[in-house]
Amino acid sequence: DAGVTQSPTHLIKTRGQQVTLRCSPISGHKSVSWYQQVLGQGPQFIFQYYEKEERGRGNFPDRFSARQFPNYSSELNVNALLLGDSALYLCASSPWDVSQPQHFGDGTRLSIL
Amino acid sequence: RKEVEQDPGPFNVPEGATVAFNCTYSNSASQSFFWYRQDCRKEPKLLMSVYSSGNEDGRFTAQLNRASQYISLLIRDSKLSDSATYLCVVGLNTGNQFYFGTGTSLTVIP
């Protein structure tokens, strides 16, 4: 079975631009979460979606938004990019809620110039 | 105060050694606990879930102390392949959030 897949793998943008990252969960998993990981830190929670609804939100500005589609795939959008948005963006899927472990995709490495 | 705190290390240990990592969490309502392993520039991979009664998977043993709000991971007979960053993760139903520690770096030396 395919694991969590993310695209693109790498992305280079400039300040002020907008970016969309994509994620397909493991088949049968209905929950998708997004994380930001900067070098030397653990992943920071951005969003969790379940059944196309936002179920959790971390401490990120409104420039960050996401959605989940009927097939449970998800997109993360970031507007008005800042240099500080440079990071590894990880998507994780799980069957349902926080009681079950999450499985991560390879991530999208975003660089802002 | 951070939700999850870990000693970042680094821990440098010889092959065959036993090493222990601890992690503390601040929210007593936390409901689920995990250890993940992350290799350099790779995604985190689930190592094991942590249960109140403690659990073991081969050379790895995880413990949870709810009263003191800490989680531990014990690695016995360390192998070179155990070199990685170990992330402590706590799940909170409120907001459906997972909180990650900053990770503890382990290097096993031949």
PDB file of C-alpha atoms in Angstrom, chain A:
ATOM      1  CA  ASP A   1       0.000   0.000   0.000  1.00  0.00           C
ATOM      2  CA  ALA A   2       1.218   3.509  -0.762  1.00  0.00           C
ATOM      3  CA  GLY A   3       2.189   5.657   2.182  1.00  0.00           C
ATOM      4  CA  VAL A   4       1.465   9.344   2.580  1.00  0.00           C
ATOM      5  CA  THR A   5       2.506  11.173  -0.566  1.00  0.00           C
ATOM      6  CA  GLN A   6       3.348  14.853  -0.777  1.00  0.00           C
ATOM      7  CA  SER A   7       4.079  17.144  -3.678  1.00  0.00           C
ATOM      8  CA  PRO A   8       6.153  18.893  -4.673  1.00  0.00           C
ATOM      9  CA  THR A   9       9.323  17.598  -3.005  1.00  0.00           C
ATOM     10  CA  HIS A  10      11.130  20.907  -3.192  1.00  0.00           C
ATOM     11  CA  LEU A  11       9.955  24.425  -3.919  1.00  0.00           C
ATOM     12  CA  ILE A  12      11.679  27.784  -4.184  1.00  0.00           C
ATOM     13  CA  LYS A  13       9.629  30.969  -3.876  1.00  0.00           C
ATOM     14  CA  THR A  14      10.264  34.644  -3.249  1.00  0.00           C
ATOM     15  CA  ARG A  15       8.854  36.831  -0.507  1.00  0.00           C
ATOM     16  CA  GLY A  16       5.268  37.873  -1.038  1.00  0.00           C
ATOM     17  CA  GLN A  17       4.386  34.933  -3.270  1.00  0.00           C
ATOM     18  CA  GLN A  18       1.805  32.287  -2.534  1.00  0.00           C
ATOM     19  CA  VAL A  19       2.326  28.525  -2.392  1.00  0.00           C
ATOM     20  CA  THR A  20       0.117  25.419  -2.413  1.00  0.00           C
ATOM     21  CA  LEU A  21       1.344  22.103  -1.040  1.00  0.00           C
ATOM     22  CA  ARG A  22      -0.467  18.835  -1.610  1.00  0.00           C
ATOM     23  CA  CYS A  23      -0.896  15.645   0.361  1.00  0.00           C
ATOM     24  CA  SER A  24      -2.554  12.283  -0.235  1.00  0.00           C
ATOM     25  CA  PRO A  25      -3.134  10.198   2.891  1.00  0.00           C
ATOM     26  CA  ILE A  26      -2.733   6.475   3.321  1.00  0.00           C
ATOM     27  CA  SER A  27      -5.718   4.665   1.866  1.00  0.00           C
ATOM     28  CA  GLY A  28      -8.424   4.394   4.528  1.00  0.00           C
ATOM     29  CA  HIS A  29      -7.077   7.242   6.624  1.00  0.00           C
ATOM     30  CA  LYS A  30      -9.563  10.057   7.040  1.00  0.00           C
ATOM     31  CA  SER A  31      -7.516  12.477   9.119  1.00  0.00           C
ATOM     32  CA  VAL A  32      -4.763  14.672   7.704  1.00  0.00           C
ATOM     33  CA  SER A  33      -2.516  16.999   9.689  1.00  0.00           C
ATOM     34  CA  TRP A  34       0.031  19.556   8.556  1.00  0.00           C
ATOM     35  CA  TYR A  35       3.258  20.467  10.347  1.00  0.00           C
ATOM     36  CA  GLN A  36       6.068  22.937   9.851  1.00  0.00           C
ATOM     37  CA  GLN A  37       9.573  21.867  10.836  1.00  0.00           C
ATOM     38  CA  VAL A  38      12.472  24.282  10.883  1.00  0.00           C
ATOM     39  CA  LEU A  39      16.042  23.062  11.254  1.00  0.00           C
ATOM     40  CA  GLY A  40      16.869  21.907  14.756  1.00  0.00           C
ATOM     41  CA  GLN A  41      13.275  21.919  15.974  1.00  0.00           C
ATOM     42  CA  GLY A  42      10.511  19.379  16.241  1.00  0.00           C
ATOM     43  CA  PRO A  43       7.509  19.623  13.925  1.00  0.00           C
ATOM     44  CA  GLN A  44       5.040  22.391  14.835  1.00  0.00           C
ATOM     45  CA  PHE A  45       1.351  21.625  14.393  1.00  0.00           C
ATOM     46  CA  ILE A  46      -0.461  23.790  11.831  1.00  0.00           C
ATOM     47  CA  PHE A  47      -3.822  22.109  11.069  1.00  0.00           C
ATOM     48  CA  GLN A  48      -5.761  18.915  11.407  1.00  0.00           C
ATOM     49  CA  TYR A  49      -8.621  17.980   9.068  1.00  0.00           C
ATOM     50  CA  TYR A  50     -11.101  15.154   9.367  1.00  0.00           C
ATOM     51  CA  GLU A  51     -14.034  14.500   7.073  1.00  0.00           C
ATOM     52  CA  LYS A  52     -13.306  17.753   5.218  1.00  0.00           C
ATOM     53  CA  GLU A  53     -13.625  19.843   8.367  1.00  0.00           C
ATOM     54  CA  GLU A  54     -10.942  21.646  10.317  1.00  0.00           C
ATOM     55  CA  ARG A  55     -10.690  19.921  13.687  1.00  0.00           C
ATOM     56  CA  GLY A  56      -7.558  21.537  15.062  1.00  0.00           C
ATOM     57  CA  ARG A  57      -5.441  24.633  14.457  1.00  0.00           C
ATOM     58  CA  GLY A  58      -2.022  25.526  15.771  1.00  0.00           C
ATOM     59  CA  ASN A  59      -0.587  28.949  16.502  1.00  0.00           C
ATOM     60  CA  PHE A  60       0.009  30.086  12.926  1.00  0.00           C
ATOM     61  CA  PRO A  61      -1.103  33.343  11.239  1.00  0.00           C
ATOM     62  CA  ASP A  62      -4.097  33.573   8.937  1.00  0.00           C
ATOM     63  CA  ARG A  63      -1.729  33.506   5.957  1.00  0.00           C
ATOM     64  CA  PHE A  64      -1.842  29.734   6.446  1.00  0.00           C
ATOM     65  CA  SER A  65      -4.945  27.922   5.301  1.00  0.00           C
ATOM     66  CA  ALA A  66      -5.844  24.398   4.296  1.00  0.00           C
ATOM     67  CA  ARG A  67      -8.635  22.243   3.067  1.00  0.00           C
ATOM     68  CA  GLN A  68      -9.494  18.593   2.706  1.00  0.00           C
ATOM     69  CA  PHE A  69     -11.222  17.093  -0.297  1.00  0.00           C
ATOM     70  CA  PRO A  70     -13.873  14.320  -0.514  1.00  0.00           C
ATOM     71  CA  ASN A  71     -11.130  11.783  -1.305  1.00  0.00           C
ATOM     72  CA  TYR A  72      -9.380  12.895   1.951  1.00  0.00           C
ATOM     73  CA  SER A  73      -6.432  14.470   0.165  1.00  0.00           C
ATOM     74  CA  SER A  74      -5.466  17.893   1.400  1.00  0.00           C
ATOM     75  CA  GLU A  75      -3.852  21.145   0.386  1.00  0.00           C
ATOM     76  CA  LEU A  76      -1.959  23.652   2.502  1.00  0.00           C
ATOM     77  CA  ASN A  77      -1.849  27.213   1.241  1.00  0.00           C
ATOM     78  CA  VAL A  78       0.470  29.921   2.449  1.00  0.00           C
ATOM     79  CA  ASN A  79       0.017  33.503   1.270  1.00  0.00           C
ATOM     80  CA  ALA A  80       2.354  36.492   1.400  1.00  0.00           C
ATOM     81  CA  LEU A  81       5.396  34.314   2.011  1.00  0.00           C
ATOM     82  CA  LEU A  82       8.030  35.495   4.452  1.00  0.00           C
ATOM     83  CA  LEU A  83      11.645  34.422   4.772  1.00  0.00           C
ATOM     84  CA  GLY A  84      10.696  32.747   8.049  1.00  0.00           C
ATOM     85  CA  ASP A  85       8.326  30.395   6.219  1.00  0.00           C
ATOM     86  CA  SER A  86      11.325  28.498   4.883  1.00  0.00           C
ATOM     87  CA  ALA A  87      10.960  25.031   6.379  1.00  0.00           C
ATOM     88  CA  LEU A  88      10.103  21.406   5.798  1.00  0.00           C
ATOM     89  CA  TYR A  89       6.309  21.040   5.587  1.00  0.00           C
ATOM     90  CA  LEU A  90       5.115  17.642   6.675  1.00  0.00           C
ATOM     91  CA  CYS A  91       1.768  16.010   6.122  1.00  0.00           C
ATOM     92  CA  ALA A  92       0.637  13.167   8.345  1.00  0.00           C
ATOM     93  CA  SER A  93      -2.384  10.908   8.150  1.00  0.00           C
ATOM     94  CA  SER A  94      -4.141   8.706  10.674  1.00  0.00           C
ATOM     95  CA  PRO A  95      -7.401   6.767  10.766  1.00  0.00           C
ATOM     96  CA  TRP A  96      -9.161   9.197  13.110  1.00  0.00           C
ATOM     97  CA  ASP A  97      -8.021  11.139  16.116  1.00  0.00           C
ATOM     98  CA  VAL A  98      -5.124  11.830  18.433  1.00  0.00           C
ATOM     99  CA  SER A  99      -5.439   8.431  20.074  1.00  0.00           C
ATOM    100  CA  GLN A 100      -3.902   6.843  16.996  1.00  0.00           C
ATOM    101  CA  PRO A 101      -0.376   7.481  15.743  1.00  0.00           C
ATOM    102  CA  GLN A 102       0.212   9.482  12.616  1.00  0.00           C
ATOM    103  CA  HIS A 103       2.187   8.453   9.573  1.00  0.00           C
ATOM    104  CA  PHE A 104       4.209  11.078   7.761  1.00  0.00           C
ATOM    105  CA  GLY A 105       4.950  11.822   4.144  1.00  0.00           C
ATOM    106  CA  ASP A 106       8.438  12.722   2.954  1.00  0.00           C
ATOM    107  CA  GLY A 107       7.633  16.413   3.233  1.00  0.00           C
ATOM    108  CA  THR A 108       7.961  19.445   0.994  1.00  0.00           C
ATOM    109  CA  ARG A 109      11.078  21.519   1.481  1.00  0.00           C
ATOM    110  CA  LEU A 110      10.136  25.160   0.922  1.00  0.00           C
ATOM    111  CA  SER A 111      12.813  27.799   0.485  1.00  0.00           C
ATOM    112  CA  ILE A 112      11.966  31.493   0.409  1.00  0.00           C
ATOM    113  CA  LEU A 113      14.447  33.844  -1.233  1.00  0.00           C
TER     114      LEU A 113
END
